Coordinates of C-alpha atoms in Angstrom, one line a residue:
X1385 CA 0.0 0.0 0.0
X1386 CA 1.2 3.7 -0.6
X1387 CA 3.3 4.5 2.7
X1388 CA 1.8 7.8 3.9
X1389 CA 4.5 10.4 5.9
X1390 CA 4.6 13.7 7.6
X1391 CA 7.3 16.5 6.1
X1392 CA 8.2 20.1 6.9
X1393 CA 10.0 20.5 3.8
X1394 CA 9.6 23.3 1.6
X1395 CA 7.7 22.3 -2.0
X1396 CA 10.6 24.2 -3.5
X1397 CA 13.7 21.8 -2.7
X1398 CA 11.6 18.3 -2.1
X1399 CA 12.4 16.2 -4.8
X1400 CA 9.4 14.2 -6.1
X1401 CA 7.2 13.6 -9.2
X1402 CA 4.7 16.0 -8.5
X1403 CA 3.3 18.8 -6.0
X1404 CA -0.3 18.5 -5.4
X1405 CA -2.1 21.9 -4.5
X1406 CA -5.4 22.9 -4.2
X1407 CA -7.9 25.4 -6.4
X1408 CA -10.5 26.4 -5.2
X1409 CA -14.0 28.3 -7.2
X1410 CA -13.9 31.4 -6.3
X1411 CA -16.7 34.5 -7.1
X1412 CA -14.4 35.9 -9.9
X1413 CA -12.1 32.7 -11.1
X1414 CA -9.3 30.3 -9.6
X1415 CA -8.3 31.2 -6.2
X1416 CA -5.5 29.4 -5.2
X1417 CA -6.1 27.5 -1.3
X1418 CA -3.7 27.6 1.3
X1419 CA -0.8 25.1 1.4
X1420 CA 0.6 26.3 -2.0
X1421 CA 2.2 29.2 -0.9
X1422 CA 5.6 28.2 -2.4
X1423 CA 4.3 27.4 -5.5
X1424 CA 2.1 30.5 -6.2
X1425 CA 5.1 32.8 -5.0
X1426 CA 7.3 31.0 -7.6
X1427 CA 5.4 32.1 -10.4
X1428 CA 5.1 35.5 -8.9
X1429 CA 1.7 35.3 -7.3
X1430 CA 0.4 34.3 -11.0
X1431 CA -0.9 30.8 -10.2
X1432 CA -4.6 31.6 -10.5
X1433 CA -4.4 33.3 -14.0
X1434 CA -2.4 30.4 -15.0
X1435 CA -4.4 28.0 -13.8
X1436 CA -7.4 30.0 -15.4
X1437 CA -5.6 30.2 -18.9
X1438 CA -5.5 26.4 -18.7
X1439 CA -9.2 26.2 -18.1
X1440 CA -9.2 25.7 -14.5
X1441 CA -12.1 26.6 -12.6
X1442 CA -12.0 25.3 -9.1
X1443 CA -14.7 23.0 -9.3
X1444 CA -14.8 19.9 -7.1
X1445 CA -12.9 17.2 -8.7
X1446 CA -11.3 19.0 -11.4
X1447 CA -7.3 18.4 -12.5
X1448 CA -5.0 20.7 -14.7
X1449 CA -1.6 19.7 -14.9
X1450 CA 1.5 22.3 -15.1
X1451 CA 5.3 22.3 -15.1
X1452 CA 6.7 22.9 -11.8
X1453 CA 8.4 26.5 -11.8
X1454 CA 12.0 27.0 -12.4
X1455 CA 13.9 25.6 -9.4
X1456 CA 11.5 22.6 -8.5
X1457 CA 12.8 19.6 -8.3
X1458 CA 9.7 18.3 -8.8
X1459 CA 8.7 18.2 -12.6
X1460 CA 4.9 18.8 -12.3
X1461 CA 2.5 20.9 -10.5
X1462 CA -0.9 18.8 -10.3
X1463 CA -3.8 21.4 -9.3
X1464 CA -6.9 20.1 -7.7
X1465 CA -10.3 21.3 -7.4
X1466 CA -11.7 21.5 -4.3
X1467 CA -15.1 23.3 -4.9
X1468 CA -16.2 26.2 -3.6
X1469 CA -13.7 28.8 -1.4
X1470 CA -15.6 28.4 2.3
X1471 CA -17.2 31.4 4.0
X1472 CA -14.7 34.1 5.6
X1473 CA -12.3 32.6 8.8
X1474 CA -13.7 28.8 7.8
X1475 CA -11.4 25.8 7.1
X1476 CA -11.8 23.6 4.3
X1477 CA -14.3 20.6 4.5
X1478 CA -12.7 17.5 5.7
X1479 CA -14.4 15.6 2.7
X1480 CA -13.4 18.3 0.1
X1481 CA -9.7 17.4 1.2
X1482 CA -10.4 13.7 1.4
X1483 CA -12.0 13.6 -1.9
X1484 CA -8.6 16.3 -3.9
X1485 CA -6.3 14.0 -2.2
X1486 CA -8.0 10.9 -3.7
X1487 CA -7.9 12.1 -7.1
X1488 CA -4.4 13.4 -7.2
X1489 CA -3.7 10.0 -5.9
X1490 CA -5.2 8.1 -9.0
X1491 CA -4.2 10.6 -11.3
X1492 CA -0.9 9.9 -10.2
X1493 CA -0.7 6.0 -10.8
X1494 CA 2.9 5.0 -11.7
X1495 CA 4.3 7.9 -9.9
X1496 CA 7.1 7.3 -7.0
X1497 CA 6.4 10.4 -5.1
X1498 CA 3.9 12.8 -4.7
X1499 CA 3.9 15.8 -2.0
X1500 CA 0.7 17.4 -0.9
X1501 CA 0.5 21.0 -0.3
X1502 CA -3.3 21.2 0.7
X1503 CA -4.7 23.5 2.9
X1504 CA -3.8 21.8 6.7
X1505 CA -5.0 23.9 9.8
X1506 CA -5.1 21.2 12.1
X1507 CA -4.4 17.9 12.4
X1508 CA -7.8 16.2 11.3
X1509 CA -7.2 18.0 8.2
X1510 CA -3.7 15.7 8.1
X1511 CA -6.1 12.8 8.6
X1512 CA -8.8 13.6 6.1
X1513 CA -5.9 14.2 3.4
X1514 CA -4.1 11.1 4.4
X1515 CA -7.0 9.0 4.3
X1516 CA -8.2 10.4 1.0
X1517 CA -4.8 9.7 -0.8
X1518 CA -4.1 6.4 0.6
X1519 CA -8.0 5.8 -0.4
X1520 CA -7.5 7.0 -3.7
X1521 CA -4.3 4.9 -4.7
X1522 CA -6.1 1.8 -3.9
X1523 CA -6.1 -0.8 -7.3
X1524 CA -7.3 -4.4 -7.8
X1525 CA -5.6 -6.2 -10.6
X1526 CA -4.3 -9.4 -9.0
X1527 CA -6.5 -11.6 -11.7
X1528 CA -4.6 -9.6 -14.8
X1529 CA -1.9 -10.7 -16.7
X1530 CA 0.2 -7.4 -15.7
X1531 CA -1.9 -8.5 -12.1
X1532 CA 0.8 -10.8 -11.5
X1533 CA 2.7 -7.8 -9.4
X1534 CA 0.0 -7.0 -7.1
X1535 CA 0.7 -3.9 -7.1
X1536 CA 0.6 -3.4 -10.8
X1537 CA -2.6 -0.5 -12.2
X1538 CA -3.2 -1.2 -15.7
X1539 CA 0.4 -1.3 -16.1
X1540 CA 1.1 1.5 -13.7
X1541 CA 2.0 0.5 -9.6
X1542 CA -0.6 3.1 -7.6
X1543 CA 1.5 5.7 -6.4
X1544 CA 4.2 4.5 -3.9
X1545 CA 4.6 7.6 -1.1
X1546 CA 2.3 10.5 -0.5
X1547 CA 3.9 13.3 1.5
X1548 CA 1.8 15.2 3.1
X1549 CA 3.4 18.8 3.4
X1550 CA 2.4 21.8 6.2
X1551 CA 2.1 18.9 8.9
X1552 CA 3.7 18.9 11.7
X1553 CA 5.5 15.3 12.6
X1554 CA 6.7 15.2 15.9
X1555 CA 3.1 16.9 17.3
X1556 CA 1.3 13.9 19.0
X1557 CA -1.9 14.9 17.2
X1558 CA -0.7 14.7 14.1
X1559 CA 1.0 11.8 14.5
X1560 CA -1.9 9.8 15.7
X1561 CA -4.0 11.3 13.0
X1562 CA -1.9 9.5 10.3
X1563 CA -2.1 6.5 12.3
X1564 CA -5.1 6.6 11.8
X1565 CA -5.7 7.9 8.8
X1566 CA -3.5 4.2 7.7
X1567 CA -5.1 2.0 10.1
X1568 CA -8.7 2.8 8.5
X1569 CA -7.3 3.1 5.1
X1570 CA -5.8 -0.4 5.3
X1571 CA -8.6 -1.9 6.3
X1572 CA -11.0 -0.5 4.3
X1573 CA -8.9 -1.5 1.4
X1574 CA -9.0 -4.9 2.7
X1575 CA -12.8 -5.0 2.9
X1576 CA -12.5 -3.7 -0.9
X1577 CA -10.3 -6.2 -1.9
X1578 CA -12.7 -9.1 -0.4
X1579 CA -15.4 -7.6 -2.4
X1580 CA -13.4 -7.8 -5.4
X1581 CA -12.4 -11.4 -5.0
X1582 CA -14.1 -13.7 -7.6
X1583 CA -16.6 -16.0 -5.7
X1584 CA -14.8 -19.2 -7.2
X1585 CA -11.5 -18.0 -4.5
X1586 CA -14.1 -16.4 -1.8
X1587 CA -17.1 -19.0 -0.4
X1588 CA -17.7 -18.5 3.4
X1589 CA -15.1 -21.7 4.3
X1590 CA -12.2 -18.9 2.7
X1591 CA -13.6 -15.7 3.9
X1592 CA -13.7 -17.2 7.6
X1593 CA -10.1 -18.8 7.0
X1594 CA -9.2 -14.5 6.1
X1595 CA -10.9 -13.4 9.1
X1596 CA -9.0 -16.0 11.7
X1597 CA -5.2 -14.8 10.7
X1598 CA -6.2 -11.6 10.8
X1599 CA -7.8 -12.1 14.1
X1600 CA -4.8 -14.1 15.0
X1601 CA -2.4 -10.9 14.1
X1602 CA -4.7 -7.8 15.6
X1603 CA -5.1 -10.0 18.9
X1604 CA -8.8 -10.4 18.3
X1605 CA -10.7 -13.6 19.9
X1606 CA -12.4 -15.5 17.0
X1607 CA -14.8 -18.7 16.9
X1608 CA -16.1 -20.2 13.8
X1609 CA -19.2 -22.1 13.3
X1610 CA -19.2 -24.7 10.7
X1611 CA -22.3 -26.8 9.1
X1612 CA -22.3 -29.3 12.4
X1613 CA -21.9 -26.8 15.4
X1614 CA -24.3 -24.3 13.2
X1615 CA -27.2 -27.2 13.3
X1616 CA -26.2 -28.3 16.6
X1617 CA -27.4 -24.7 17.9
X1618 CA -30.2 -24.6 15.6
X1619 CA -28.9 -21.3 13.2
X1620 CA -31.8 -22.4 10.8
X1621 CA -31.1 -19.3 8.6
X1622 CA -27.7 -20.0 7.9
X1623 CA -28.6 -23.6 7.2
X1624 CA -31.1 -22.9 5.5
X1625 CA -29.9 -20.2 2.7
X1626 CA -26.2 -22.3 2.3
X1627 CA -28.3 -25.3 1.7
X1628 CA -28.0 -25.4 -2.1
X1629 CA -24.2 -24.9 -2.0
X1630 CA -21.6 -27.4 -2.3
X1631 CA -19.7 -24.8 -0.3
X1632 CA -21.1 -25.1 3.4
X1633 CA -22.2 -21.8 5.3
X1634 CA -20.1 -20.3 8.5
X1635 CA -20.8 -17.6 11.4
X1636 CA -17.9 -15.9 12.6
X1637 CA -17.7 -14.5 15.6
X1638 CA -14.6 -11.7 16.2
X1639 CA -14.5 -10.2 19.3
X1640 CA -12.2 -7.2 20.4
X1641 CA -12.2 -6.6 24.0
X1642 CA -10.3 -3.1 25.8
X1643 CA -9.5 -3.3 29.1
X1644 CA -10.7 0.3 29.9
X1645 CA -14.2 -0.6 27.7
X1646 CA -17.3 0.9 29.3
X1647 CA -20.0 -0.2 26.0
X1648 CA -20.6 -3.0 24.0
X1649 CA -21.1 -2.8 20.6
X1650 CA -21.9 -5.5 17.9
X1651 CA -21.6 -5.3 14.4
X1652 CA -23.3 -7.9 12.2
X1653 CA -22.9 -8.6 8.3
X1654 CA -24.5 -9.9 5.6
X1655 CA -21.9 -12.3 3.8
X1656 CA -23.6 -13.9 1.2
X1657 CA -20.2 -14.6 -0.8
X1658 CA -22.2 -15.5 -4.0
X1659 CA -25.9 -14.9 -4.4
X1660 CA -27.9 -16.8 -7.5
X1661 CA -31.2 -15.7 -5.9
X1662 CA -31.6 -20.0 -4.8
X1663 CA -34.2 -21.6 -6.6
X1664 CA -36.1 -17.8 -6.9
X1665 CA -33.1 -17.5 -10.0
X1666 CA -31.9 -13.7 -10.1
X1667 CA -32.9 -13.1 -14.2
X1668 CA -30.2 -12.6 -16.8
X1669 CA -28.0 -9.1 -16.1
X1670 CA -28.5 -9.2 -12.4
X1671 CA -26.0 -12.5 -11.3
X1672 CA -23.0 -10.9 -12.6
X1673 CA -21.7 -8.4 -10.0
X1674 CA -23.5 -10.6 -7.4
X1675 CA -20.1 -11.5 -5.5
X1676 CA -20.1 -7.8 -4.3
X1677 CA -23.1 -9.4 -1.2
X1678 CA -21.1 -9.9 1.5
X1679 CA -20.1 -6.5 1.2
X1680 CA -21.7 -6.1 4.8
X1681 CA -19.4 -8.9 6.4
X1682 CA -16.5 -7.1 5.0
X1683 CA -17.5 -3.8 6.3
X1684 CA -17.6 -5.5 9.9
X1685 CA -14.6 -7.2 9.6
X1686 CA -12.3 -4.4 8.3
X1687 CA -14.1 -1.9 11.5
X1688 CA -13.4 -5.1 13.9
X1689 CA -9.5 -4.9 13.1
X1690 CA -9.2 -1.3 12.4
X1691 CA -11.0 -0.9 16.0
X1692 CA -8.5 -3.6 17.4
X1693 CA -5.4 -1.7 15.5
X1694 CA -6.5 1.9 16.8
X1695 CA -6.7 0.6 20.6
X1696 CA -10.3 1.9 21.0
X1697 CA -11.7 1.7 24.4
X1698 CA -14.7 0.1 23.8
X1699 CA -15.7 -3.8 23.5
X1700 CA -16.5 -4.7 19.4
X1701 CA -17.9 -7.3 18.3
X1702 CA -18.5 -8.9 14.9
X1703 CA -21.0 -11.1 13.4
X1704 CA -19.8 -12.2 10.1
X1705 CA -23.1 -14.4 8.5
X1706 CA -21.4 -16.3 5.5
X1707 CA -23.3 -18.3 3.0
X1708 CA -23.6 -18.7 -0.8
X1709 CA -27.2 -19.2 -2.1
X1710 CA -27.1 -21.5 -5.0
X1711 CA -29.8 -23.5 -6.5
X1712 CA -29.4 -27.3 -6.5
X1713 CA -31.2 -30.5 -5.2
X1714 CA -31.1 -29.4 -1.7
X1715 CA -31.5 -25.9 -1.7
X1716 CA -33.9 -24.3 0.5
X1717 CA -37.4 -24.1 -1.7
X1718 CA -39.9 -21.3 -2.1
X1719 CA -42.9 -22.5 0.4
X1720 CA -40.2 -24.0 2.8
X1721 CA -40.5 -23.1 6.9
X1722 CA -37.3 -22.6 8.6
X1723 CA -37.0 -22.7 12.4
X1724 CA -34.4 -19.8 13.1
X1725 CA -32.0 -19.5 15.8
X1726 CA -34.1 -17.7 17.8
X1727 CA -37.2 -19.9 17.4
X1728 CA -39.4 -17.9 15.7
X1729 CA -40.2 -20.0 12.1
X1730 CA -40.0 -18.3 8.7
X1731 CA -41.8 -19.1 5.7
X1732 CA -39.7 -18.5 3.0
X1733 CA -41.9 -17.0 0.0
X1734 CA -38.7 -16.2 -2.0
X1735 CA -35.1 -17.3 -1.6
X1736 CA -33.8 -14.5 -3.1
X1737 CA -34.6 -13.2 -0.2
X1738 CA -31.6 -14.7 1.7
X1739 CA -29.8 -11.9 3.1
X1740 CA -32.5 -11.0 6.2
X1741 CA -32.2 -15.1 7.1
X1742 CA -28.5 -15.4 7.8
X1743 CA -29.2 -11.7 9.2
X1744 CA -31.6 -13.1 11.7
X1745 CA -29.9 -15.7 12.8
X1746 CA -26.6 -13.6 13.7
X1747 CA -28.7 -10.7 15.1
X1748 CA -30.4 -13.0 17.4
X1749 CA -26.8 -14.1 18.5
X1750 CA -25.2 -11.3 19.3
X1751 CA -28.6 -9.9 21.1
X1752 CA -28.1 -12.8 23.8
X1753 CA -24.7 -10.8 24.6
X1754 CA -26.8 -7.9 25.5
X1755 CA -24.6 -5.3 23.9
X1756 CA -25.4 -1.6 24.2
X1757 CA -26.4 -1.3 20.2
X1758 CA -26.5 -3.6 17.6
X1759 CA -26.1 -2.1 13.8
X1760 CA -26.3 -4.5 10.8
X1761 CA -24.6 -4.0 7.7
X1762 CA -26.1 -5.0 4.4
X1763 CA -26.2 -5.0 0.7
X1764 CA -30.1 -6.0 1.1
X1765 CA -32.3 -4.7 -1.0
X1766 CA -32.6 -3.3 -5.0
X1767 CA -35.7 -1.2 -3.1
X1768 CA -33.1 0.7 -1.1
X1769 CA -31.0 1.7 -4.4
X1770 CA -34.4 2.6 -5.7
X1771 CA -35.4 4.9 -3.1
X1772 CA -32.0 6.4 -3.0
X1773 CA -29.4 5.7 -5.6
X1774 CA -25.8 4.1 -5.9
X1775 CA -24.2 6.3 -3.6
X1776 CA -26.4 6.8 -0.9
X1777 CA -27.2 3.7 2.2
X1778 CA -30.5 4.3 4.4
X1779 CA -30.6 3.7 8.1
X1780 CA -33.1 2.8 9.8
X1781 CA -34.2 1.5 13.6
X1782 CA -36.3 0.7 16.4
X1783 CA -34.8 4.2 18.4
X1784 CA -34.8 7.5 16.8
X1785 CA -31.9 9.0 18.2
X1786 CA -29.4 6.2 17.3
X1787 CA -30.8 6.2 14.2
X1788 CA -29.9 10.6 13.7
X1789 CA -26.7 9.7 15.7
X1790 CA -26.0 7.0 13.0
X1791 CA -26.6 9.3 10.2
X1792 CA -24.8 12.3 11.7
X1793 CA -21.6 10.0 12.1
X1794 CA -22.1 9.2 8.6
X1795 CA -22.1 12.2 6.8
X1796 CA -19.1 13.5 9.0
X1797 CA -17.0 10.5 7.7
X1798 CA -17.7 11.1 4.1
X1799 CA -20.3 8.3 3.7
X1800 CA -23.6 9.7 2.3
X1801 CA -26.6 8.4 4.0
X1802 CA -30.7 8.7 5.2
X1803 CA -32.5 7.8 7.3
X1804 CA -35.5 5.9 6.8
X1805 CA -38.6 5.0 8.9
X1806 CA -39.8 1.4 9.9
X1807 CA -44.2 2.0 9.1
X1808 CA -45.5 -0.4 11.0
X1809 CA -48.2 -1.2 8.6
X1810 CA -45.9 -3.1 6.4
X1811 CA -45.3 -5.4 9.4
X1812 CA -48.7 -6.9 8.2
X1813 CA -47.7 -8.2 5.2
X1814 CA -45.4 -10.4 6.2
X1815 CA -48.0 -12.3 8.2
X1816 CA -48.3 -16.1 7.1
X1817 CA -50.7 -18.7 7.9
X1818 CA -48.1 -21.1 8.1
X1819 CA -45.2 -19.6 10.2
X1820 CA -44.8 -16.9 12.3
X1821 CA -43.4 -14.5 9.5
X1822 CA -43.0 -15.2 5.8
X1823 CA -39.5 -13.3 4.3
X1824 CA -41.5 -11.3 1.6
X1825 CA -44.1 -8.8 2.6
X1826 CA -45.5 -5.8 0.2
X1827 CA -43.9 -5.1 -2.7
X1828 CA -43.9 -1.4 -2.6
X1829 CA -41.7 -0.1 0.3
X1830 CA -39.6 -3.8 -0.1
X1831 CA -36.2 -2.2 1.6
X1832 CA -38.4 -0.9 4.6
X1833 CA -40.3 -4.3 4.9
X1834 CA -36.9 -5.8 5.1
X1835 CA -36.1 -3.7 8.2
X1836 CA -39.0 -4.4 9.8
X1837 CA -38.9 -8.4 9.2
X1838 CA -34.8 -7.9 11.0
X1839 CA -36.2 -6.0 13.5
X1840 CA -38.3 -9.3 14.7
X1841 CA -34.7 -11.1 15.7
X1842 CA -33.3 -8.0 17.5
X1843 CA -33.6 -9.0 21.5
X1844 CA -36.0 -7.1 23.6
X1845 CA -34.4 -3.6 24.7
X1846 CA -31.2 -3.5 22.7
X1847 CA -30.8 -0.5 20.5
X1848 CA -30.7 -1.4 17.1
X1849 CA -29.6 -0.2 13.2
X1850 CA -30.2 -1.4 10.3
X1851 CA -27.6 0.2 7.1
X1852 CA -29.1 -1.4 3.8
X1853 CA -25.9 -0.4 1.6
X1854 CA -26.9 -2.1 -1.4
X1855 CA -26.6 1.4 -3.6
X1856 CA -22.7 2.4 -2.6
X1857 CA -21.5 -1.2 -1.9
X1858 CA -20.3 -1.5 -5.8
X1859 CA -19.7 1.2 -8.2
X1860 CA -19.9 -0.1 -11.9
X1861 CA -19.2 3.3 -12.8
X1862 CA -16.1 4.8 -13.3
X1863 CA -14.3 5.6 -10.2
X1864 CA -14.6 9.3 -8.2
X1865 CA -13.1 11.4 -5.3
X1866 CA -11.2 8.7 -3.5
X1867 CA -13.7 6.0 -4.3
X1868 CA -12.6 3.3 -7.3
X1869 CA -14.7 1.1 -9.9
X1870 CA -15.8 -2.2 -8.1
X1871 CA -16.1 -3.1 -4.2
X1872 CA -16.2 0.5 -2.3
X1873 CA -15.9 -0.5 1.4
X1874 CA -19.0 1.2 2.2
X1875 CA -19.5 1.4 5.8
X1876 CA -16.2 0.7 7.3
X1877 CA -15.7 4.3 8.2
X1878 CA -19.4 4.6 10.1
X1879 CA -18.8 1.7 11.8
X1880 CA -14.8 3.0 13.0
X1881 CA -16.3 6.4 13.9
X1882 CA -19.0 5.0 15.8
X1883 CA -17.0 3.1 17.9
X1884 CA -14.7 6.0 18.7
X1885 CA -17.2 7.9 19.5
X1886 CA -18.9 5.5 21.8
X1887 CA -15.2 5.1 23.4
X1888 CA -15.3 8.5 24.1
X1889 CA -18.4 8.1 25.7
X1890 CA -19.8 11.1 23.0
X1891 CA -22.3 8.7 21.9
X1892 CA -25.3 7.5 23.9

């Protein structure tokens, strides 16, 4: 991964392949942001104009290339929009830095060096900057032929050192904000690289085989549940959805544990490795990018470790529900009643519907630990990317101020998010004369009816969240700010923030 440092050097004399500064859109043109100092000065205060000539406005996102004045040693100048200059006295928005620093970072595949001269007032905006770049550089070739280096981007390596430039490296602050900054990135970028692993090298056997060395290197207690000790305890859910797989289902349990811990929380995911739809077959167009499911086990797993790495002082644990639903002689039919872990019987109307069973079973689980809150992570429903796009997850909950608090801690993180309500009249259409819930309810309103049917399987009293990140969990687009084509790790940062938060005790 790109190593990330600290430098007081001067842009002038520091010899790299290119200085990154910022532009911001100013009332009348260009303004060139603070951090860039050195660079404007070199071309005698001039920078804007020039940077205007070229066509540069300012806007978010937006790169201009230029030669590095006379006396550089780096070559190139690489100018980056940050969006509007803020209101009089006010810093820069953390995710305005995050998202300049991740596309100088990709614009820079190939390169050896890069020094960043963005506007830094404080040592969060180190951290946002950091996190953006380290983001940014992030690649997943492995299964090409020029793949075979795994560092290798379409024939370029992703940039190899970011310097981050107006920092200050011995200040305590700062220096824990980088650590951060690579903890987080390092793990997000592992959730994204499990995302990104073809289902024929990731079934739940593999993915839990992943999850114990890393538990086994972070000091993390782990337990695995295989096909035997999963209907021994009666995890019907599990069972049921991995029945049609030749591939057997797990539930991992990873549990960090602080010393100094006050609150509890648990983190469950939805880790359907592959997902056919069962015997309810997913139609033609809609199986291809369907390894990205357990996106919600891998956004639990990376915020396990990265809490584990970062020392937080709060007990996390993780649920990790793995399965592949596949259809085949024994797979779990439509009209079939499971008994689930918790006892409650489901009658399953659709098995494409597989994600809420393995969900149930886990969130009945980790309820009998009696944490303080309980939030799921899932790529659930195609209602939720309906209702609000690809890059946008909805929260919902049984308690409204977890649910705002959820949502707040989201958007400062740089993860866009909504929250959503839970109607209780959709809880009716879930009713079945067979069971004591069927896994389908209305059509209309499908991601909501989802959260209500979790909801059942959350023990009495806990505080619970639901994050259906079924839009930002993938992007088949082409890549933006600090966020790539494919697996996204959407959620990871919540989760981190959440639990530092509740360390702090600035959370419930």
């Amino acid at each position: 991964m790109t190593a990330l440092t600290l430098s007081t050097a001067a842009a002038p004399g520091l010899r790299a392949d290119a200085i990154v500064i910022g532009v911001a859109k100013g009332a009348k043109g260009p303004v060139v942001a603070p951090g860039a100092e050195a660079v404007d000065k070199a071309y005698d205060g001039r920078l804007a104009g020039v940077l205007e000539t070229l066509g540069a406005s300012g806007a978010e996102g937006e790169v201009t290339k230029l030669p590095a004045p006379s006396g550089f040693k780096a070559p190139l100048v690489l100018a980056v929009g940050l969006g509007a200059v803020p209101e009089k006295d006010a810093a820069y928005d953390a995710e305005a830095l995050r998202k300049a620093a991740g596309i100088a970072a990709r614009t820079l595949s190939g390169a050896g060096k890069a020094a960043f001269a963005l506007p830094v007032t404080d040592a969060a905006d180190a951290g946002a900057i950091g996190e953006g770049a380290l983001l940014g550089a992030y690649s997943f070739d492995a299964y090409k032929e020029n793949g075979k280096d795994p560092k290798a981007k379409n024939g370029k390596a992703p940039l190899a050192e970011a310097v981050l430039l107006g920092g200050k490296p011995r200040d305590k602050a700062y220096k824990a904000a980088i650590e951060r900054a690579v903890a987080v990135a390092e793990e997000l970028n592992r959730a994204r690289d499990l995302v990104n692993t073809p289902p024929n090298d990731l079934n739940p056997e593999s993915f839990a085989a992943i999850a114990q060395a890393a538990a086994k290197e972070h000091g993390i207690k782990v337990q695995v549940l295989d096909e035997k000790a999963l209907a021994k305890g009666g995890y019907g859910g599990i069972l049921g959805v991995g029945a049609g797989s030749a591939a057997g289902p797990r539930l991992v349990k990873l549990s960090y544990t602080s010393p100094k811990a006050k609150k509890h929380l648990a983190f469950v995911g939805k880790g359907i490795t592959y997902d056919s739809g069962g015997i309810s077959l997913k139609p033609a167009g809609h199986n291809e990018t369907m390894k990205c499911d357990m996106s919600g086990a891998a956004a639990v797993f990376a915020a396990v470790v990265a809490a584990a790495r970062l020392g937080l002082e709060v007990n996390v644990t993780g649920w990790l529900a793995l399965a592949e639903n596949m259809p085949s002689g024994s797979a779990t039919r439509p009209g079939d009643v499971l008994r689930m872990y918790s006892g409650k019987t489901v009658e399953v109307l659709n098995t494409d519907a597989e994600g809420r069973l393995v969900l149930a079973d886990a969130l009945w689980a980790a309820s009998q630990e009696k944490p303080d809150a309980i939030v799921d992570v899932a790529t659930l429903t195609g209602a939720m990317v309906l209702a609000l796009g690809n890059r946008t997850f909805g929260i919902m909950g049984n308690d409204d101020a977890f649910r705002t608090a959820l949502y707040e801690v989201a958007e400062e993180v740089g993860e866009p998010a909504w929250p959503m309500p839970l109607p209780e009249h959709l809880r009716k259409g879930m009713d079945s004369p067979t069971a004591d819930i069927a896994n389908m309810g209305e059509r209309m309103g499908g991601g909501l009816v989802a959260g209500l049917f979790l909801r059942e399987f959350v023990g009495e009293g806990i505080t619970w969240a639901h994050l259906d990140i079924a839009g930002p969990a993938y992007n088949e687009g082409g890549p933006f700010g600090y966020t790539p084509k494919g697996g996204t790790g959407s959620g990871v940062r919540t989760l981190v923030r959440l639990a530092e938060l509740t360390a702090a005790g600035d959370l419930g």
